[in-house]
Amino acid sequence: MSRNRPMDDADELLARLGSLTAQARERAELQRSQVELAIALQRGMLPGDLPATPRFRLAARYVPACYGLNVGGDWYDAFVLPDGRIGLSIGDVQGHNIEAAAFMGQVRVGLRALASVTSEPGELLARTNDLLLSLGTDLFATCTFMRLDPATGLLESARAGHVPCIWATADGRSGIAQDEGGPPLGIEEGAEYPMTQYRLTTGGVFVLLTDGVVEGPALTVDEGLEHVVRLAGIAAVAGMEAGALAAAVMKVAELVGHEDDAAVLVLGHDGPDLLP
């Protein structure tokens, strides 16, 4: 019996290893399926088309997390408001899973629905914040909402804990938007979101993005934002098309080695200025 014991132990060890390997394979397959579902859910909730309006151009880019497991929460959107102005939103839900992707859909749909009641950016974010709090979820979202008047180039913006947008003009000026902002959506009852006004002039651009574009292992968020400022400035002076600029900005996400989703929404003005 003592001669057979080592063989029995070896067989038992191999059996245990086989069982552990099978369990690990099942977990990996489940995780892969969840990631694929989150990506499909998220892509299905992003807009298929962006509004077209004379003198202004919109372009967007989105890529999931470099390492797959962090997909789920980023979105962008653009739609025509009841009064003919254009609503623009971009945001990021806390969390990286199917639940975050589903919550992202709720936030995006909530913004669209409430924009039919009020499209004033600060009030819209405040109402969306109240709506999310009423859902009783632990998730929250950062967001920027802008309202563009195509007749005048006037941009009105409010920000809820989100990374600031980037602006540039055809005469070579560029920078990071300096607005006050408010807390993320779904955290604080009665939160207020100050509105800031901008004027988009001929050749000018605004770049809305999520932090996955500008923050990663290789760069801090401030360094990433400065990269985008330089890109936007060059693009505005060169008259770069909005889609080309959106693609160039997304290259910054590759540079920073983003571990999160990355979304970019570019608004460009290529027609003559109109006075209010």
PDB file of N, CA and C in Angstrom, residues 31-39 42 62-73 96-98 258-261:
ATOM      1  N   GLN A  31     -16.455  36.654 -17.001  1.00  0.00           N
ATOM      2  CA  GLN A  31     -15.985  38.036 -16.984  1.00  0.00           C
ATOM      3  C   GLN A  31     -15.928  38.594 -18.399  1.00  0.00           C
ATOM      4  N   ARG A  32     -15.441  37.785 -19.341  1.00  0.00           N
ATOM      5  CA  ARG A  32     -15.374  38.231 -20.737  1.00  0.00           C
ATOM      6  C   ARG A  32     -16.777  38.508 -21.273  1.00  0.00           C
ATOM      7  N   SER A  33     -17.720  37.646 -20.956  1.00  0.00           N
ATOM      8  CA  SER A  33     -19.094  37.837 -21.413  1.00  0.00           C
ATOM      9  C   SER A  33     -19.693  39.117 -20.828  1.00  0.00           C
ATOM     10  N   GLN A  34     -19.393  39.380 -19.551  1.00  0.00           N
ATOM     11  CA  GLN A  34     -19.917  40.596 -18.918  1.00  0.00           C
ATOM     12  C   GLN A  34     -19.339  41.845 -19.560  1.00  0.00           C
ATOM     13  N   VAL A  35     -18.037  41.802 -19.879  1.00  0.00           N
ATOM     14  CA  VAL A  35     -17.401  42.947 -20.539  1.00  0.00           C
ATOM     15  C   VAL A  35     -18.003  43.161 -21.920  1.00  0.00           C
ATOM     16  N   GLU A  36     -18.183  42.094 -22.675  1.00  0.00           N
ATOM     17  CA  GLU A  36     -18.760  42.206 -24.010  1.00  0.00           C
ATOM     18  C   GLU A  36     -20.185  42.746 -23.941  1.00  0.00           C
ATOM     19  N   LEU A  37     -20.947  42.298 -22.947  1.00  0.00           N
ATOM     20  CA  LEU A  37     -22.312  42.793 -22.779  1.00  0.00           C
ATOM     21  C   LEU A  37     -22.314  44.274 -22.422  1.00  0.00           C
ATOM     22  N   ALA A  38     -21.408  44.677 -21.535  1.00  0.00           N
ATOM     23  CA  ALA A  38     -21.328  46.090 -21.148  1.00  0.00           C
ATOM     24  C   ALA A  38     -20.972  46.957 -22.347  1.00  0.00           C
ATOM     25  N   ILE A  39     -20.025  46.506 -23.169  1.00  0.00           N
ATOM     26  CA  ILE A  39     -19.636  47.263 -24.357  1.00  0.00           C
ATOM     27  C   ILE A  39     -20.805  47.369 -25.325  1.00  0.00           C
ATOM     28  N   GLN A  42     -23.429  49.709 -23.915  1.00  0.00           N
ATOM     29  CA  GLN A  42     -23.008  51.099 -23.991  1.00  0.00           C
ATOM     30  C   GLN A  42     -23.073  51.621 -25.417  1.00  0.00           C
ATOM     31  N   TYR A  62     -15.420  57.460 -29.614  1.00  0.00           N
ATOM     32  CA  TYR A  62     -15.494  56.705 -28.352  1.00  0.00           C
ATOM     33  C   TYR A  62     -14.685  55.426 -28.501  1.00  0.00           C
ATOM     34  N   VAL A  63     -13.901  55.088 -27.486  1.00  0.00           N
ATOM     35  CA  VAL A  63     -13.219  53.794 -27.439  1.00  0.00           C
ATOM     36  C   VAL A  63     -13.355  53.247 -26.015  1.00  0.00           C
ATOM     37  N   PRO A  64     -13.531  51.925 -25.884  1.00  0.00           N
ATOM     38  CA  PRO A  64     -13.622  51.335 -24.547  1.00  0.00           C
ATOM     39  C   PRO A  64     -12.259  51.310 -23.873  1.00  0.00           C
ATOM     40  N   ALA A  65     -12.245  50.942 -22.608  1.00  0.00           N
ATOM     41  CA  ALA A  65     -11.008  50.900 -21.825  1.00  0.00           C
ATOM     42  C   ALA A  65      -9.967  50.012 -22.496  1.00  0.00           C
ATOM     43  N   CYS A  66      -8.699  50.423 -22.381  1.00  0.00           N
ATOM     44  CA  CYS A  66      -7.603  49.656 -22.987  1.00  0.00           C
ATOM     45  C   CYS A  66      -7.570  48.218 -22.475  1.00  0.00           C
ATOM     46  N   TYR A  67      -7.914  48.031 -21.215  1.00  0.00           N
ATOM     47  CA  TYR A  67      -7.767  46.720 -20.606  1.00  0.00           C
ATOM     48  C   TYR A  67      -9.104  46.029 -20.363  1.00  0.00           C
ATOM     49  N   GLY A  68     -10.155  46.559 -21.029  1.00  0.00           N
ATOM     50  CA  GLY A  68     -11.412  45.837 -21.067  1.00  0.00           C
ATOM     51  C   GLY A  68     -12.271  45.888 -19.834  1.00  0.00           C
ATOM     52  N   LEU A  69     -11.721  45.653 -18.662  1.00  0.00           N
ATOM     53  CA  LEU A  69     -12.526  45.481 -17.455  1.00  0.00           C
ATOM     54  C   LEU A  69     -13.150  46.776 -16.959  1.00  0.00           C
ATOM     55  N   ASN A  70     -12.695  47.918 -17.447  1.00  0.00           N
ATOM     56  CA  ASN A  70     -13.196  49.192 -16.943  1.00  0.00           C
ATOM     57  C   ASN A  70     -14.272  49.817 -17.815  1.00  0.00           C
ATOM     58  N   VAL A  71     -14.821  49.050 -18.764  1.00  0.00           N
ATOM     59  CA  VAL A  71     -15.822  49.603 -19.656  1.00  0.00           C
ATOM     60  C   VAL A  71     -17.146  49.818 -18.928  1.00  0.00           C
ATOM     61  N   GLY A  72     -17.930  50.773 -19.416  1.00  0.00           N
ATOM     62  CA  GLY A  72     -19.272  50.835 -18.871  1.00  0.00           C
ATOM     63  C   GLY A  72     -19.898  52.186 -18.683  1.00  0.00           C
ATOM     64  N   GLY A  73     -19.143  53.257 -18.411  1.00  0.00           N
ATOM     65  CA  GLY A  73     -19.807  54.449 -17.913  1.00  0.00           C
ATOM     66  C   GLY A  73     -19.791  55.706 -18.747  1.00  0.00           C
ATOM     67  N   HIS A  96     -17.550  50.510 -13.356  1.00  0.00           N
ATOM     68  CA  HIS A  96     -17.142  49.959 -14.638  1.00  0.00           C
ATOM     69  C   HIS A  96     -17.688  48.543 -14.774  1.00  0.00           C
ATOM     70  N   ASN A  97     -18.965  48.438 -15.072  1.00  0.00           N
ATOM     71  CA  ASN A  97     -19.598  47.137 -15.224  1.00  0.00           C
ATOM     72  C   ASN A  97     -20.937  47.329 -15.933  1.00  0.00           C
ATOM     73  N   ILE A  98     -21.706  46.248 -16.023  1.00  0.00           N
ATOM     74  CA  ILE A  98     -22.992  46.310 -16.705  1.00  0.00           C
ATOM     75  C   ILE A  98     -23.923  47.299 -16.004  1.00  0.00           C
ATOM     76  N   HIS A 258      -4.804  55.038 -21.329  1.00  0.00           N
ATOM     77  CA  HIS A 258      -6.033  55.129 -20.536  1.00  0.00           C
ATOM     78  C   HIS A 258      -6.518  53.758 -20.061  1.00  0.00           C
ATOM     79  N   GLU A 259      -6.907  53.695 -18.814  1.00  0.00           N
ATOM     80  CA  GLU A 259      -7.443  52.478 -18.228  1.00  0.00           C
ATOM     81  C   GLU A 259      -8.954  52.589 -18.047  1.00  0.00           C
ATOM     82  N   ASP A 260      -9.548  53.577 -18.663  1.00  0.00           N
ATOM     83  CA  ASP A 260     -10.975  53.852 -18.552  1.00  0.00           C
ATOM     84  C   ASP A 260     -11.506  54.060 -19.962  1.00  0.00           C
ATOM     85  N   ASP A 261     -12.846  54.085 -20.101  1.00  0.00           N
ATOM     86  CA  ASP A 261     -13.420  54.476 -21.376  1.00  0.00           C
ATOM     87  C   ASP A 261     -12.920  55.871 -21.744  1.00  0.00           C
TER      88      ASP A 261
END
